[in-house]
């Protein structure tokens, strides 16, 4: 009879991720399980097929899936779809709506037991892409009702890095098993956009918005075509970016810790804390811009707006 594993505590932190793939966590013997708790060991050694060896997409936030997707005529649509009434779409939203996405793609993975077949070691090379968004209720209210409103604090954060980790797990007693994974991180790039103010006015044939915000982008080889202004500053457009990869944009280190304890023959308690660490991003590869501008959108009614190009004022950009 297979053991029925009951996880009483599973604390899995991943920078932005507060929830993980619980299905894989409970699948005894899978190689991907050790990514969630380094104390877990598979039933035997393994060599992963690149990319196909493990792809994980984890979502977290304060919105349930049934508040984002709605069934309409036999298919699923988002809450912004015109077929979803505004009252229904807005009913389940919070004043500050959070949504995070953590994608992990295994590039290389292999592991093996030691000679005593009790200690287990593994090495994994993963590509990680993590995103966070925080969107206020007023933004969804404007998109659904199309009324003038005041919107504050819109934020989007994304980062990508390569993660090389070495994992080792071993028994302490007959009931206690512990594991740790040390991970070296190589940053590919990151972007942080925060719009402090986005006041929208809807007229008969146009939309106007008074917006202010800030953007920070870090990537080696990234540059923007800038235009001098009369006040001595420079402006750039986001779609005028010129990028050619020139190497890592940051380095870091992280640690995963885990343990399991066999309370009863059919009861096991497990605990894991993941991604305790940091990435130091290169200041010389960071471009910063601030925006304080009136935006104009052509087209009235419920037609999709066409946005006029807006400029950011960069700080510390060399031409």
Coordinates of N, CA, C and O in Angstrom, one line a residue, residues 17 21 36 49 58 81 126 158 162 165 167 195 228 293 306 313 316:
X17 N 6.2 34.5 -5.8 CA 5.3 33.4 -5.8 C 5.0 33.0 -4.4 O 5.9 32.7 -3.7
X21 N 2.9 24.6 -7.5 CA 2.2 23.5 -8.1 C 2.0 22.4 -7.1 O 2.8 21.5 -7.0
X36 N 10.2 21.7 -5.5 CA 9.3 22.3 -4.6 C 9.8 22.1 -3.1 O 9.5 23.0 -2.3
X49 N 15.2 15.3 -20.2 CA 15.3 15.7 -21.6 C 15.2 17.3 -21.5 O 14.3 17.8 -20.9
X58 N 3.3 28.7 -12.6 CA 2.5 28.9 -11.3 C 2.0 30.3 -11.2 O 2.6 31.3 -11.6
X81 N -14.3 41.0 -21.5 CA -15.1 40.8 -22.7 C -16.4 41.5 -22.6 O -17.1 41.5 -21.5
X126 N 17.9 26.0 -14.9 CA 16.5 26.4 -15.2 C 16.5 27.9 -15.8 O 17.3 28.7 -15.3
X158 N 8.6 42.6 -14.0 CA 9.0 41.4 -14.7 C 10.5 41.2 -14.6 O 11.3 42.2 -14.7
X162 N 18.7 33.0 -15.3 CA 19.1 31.6 -15.4 C 19.5 31.2 -14.0 O 20.2 31.9 -13.2
X165 N 21.3 25.2 -10.0 CA 21.2 24.8 -8.6 C 21.7 23.4 -8.3 O 21.6 22.5 -9.2
X167 N 21.5 20.4 -5.5 CA 20.6 19.9 -4.4 C 21.3 18.7 -3.7 O 21.8 17.8 -4.4
X195 N 2.8 53.4 -12.6 CA 2.1 54.6 -13.0 C 1.4 55.1 -11.7 O 0.4 54.5 -11.2
X228 N 16.7 65.5 -27.6 CA 16.9 66.6 -26.6 C 15.6 67.5 -26.6 O 14.9 67.6 -27.6
X293 N 2.7 63.6 -18.3 CA 2.3 64.0 -19.6 C 0.7 63.8 -19.7 O 0.1 63.0 -19.1
X306 N -7.0 54.7 -30.1 CA -5.7 54.8 -30.8 C -4.8 55.8 -30.0 O -5.1 56.9 -30.0
X313 N 11.1 60.8 -19.9 CA 12.3 61.5 -19.7 C 13.3 60.7 -19.0 O 13.1 60.4 -17.8
X316 N 20.1 59.7 -16.5 CA 21.4 59.0 -16.6 C 21.7 58.2 -17.8 O 22.4 57.2 -17.8

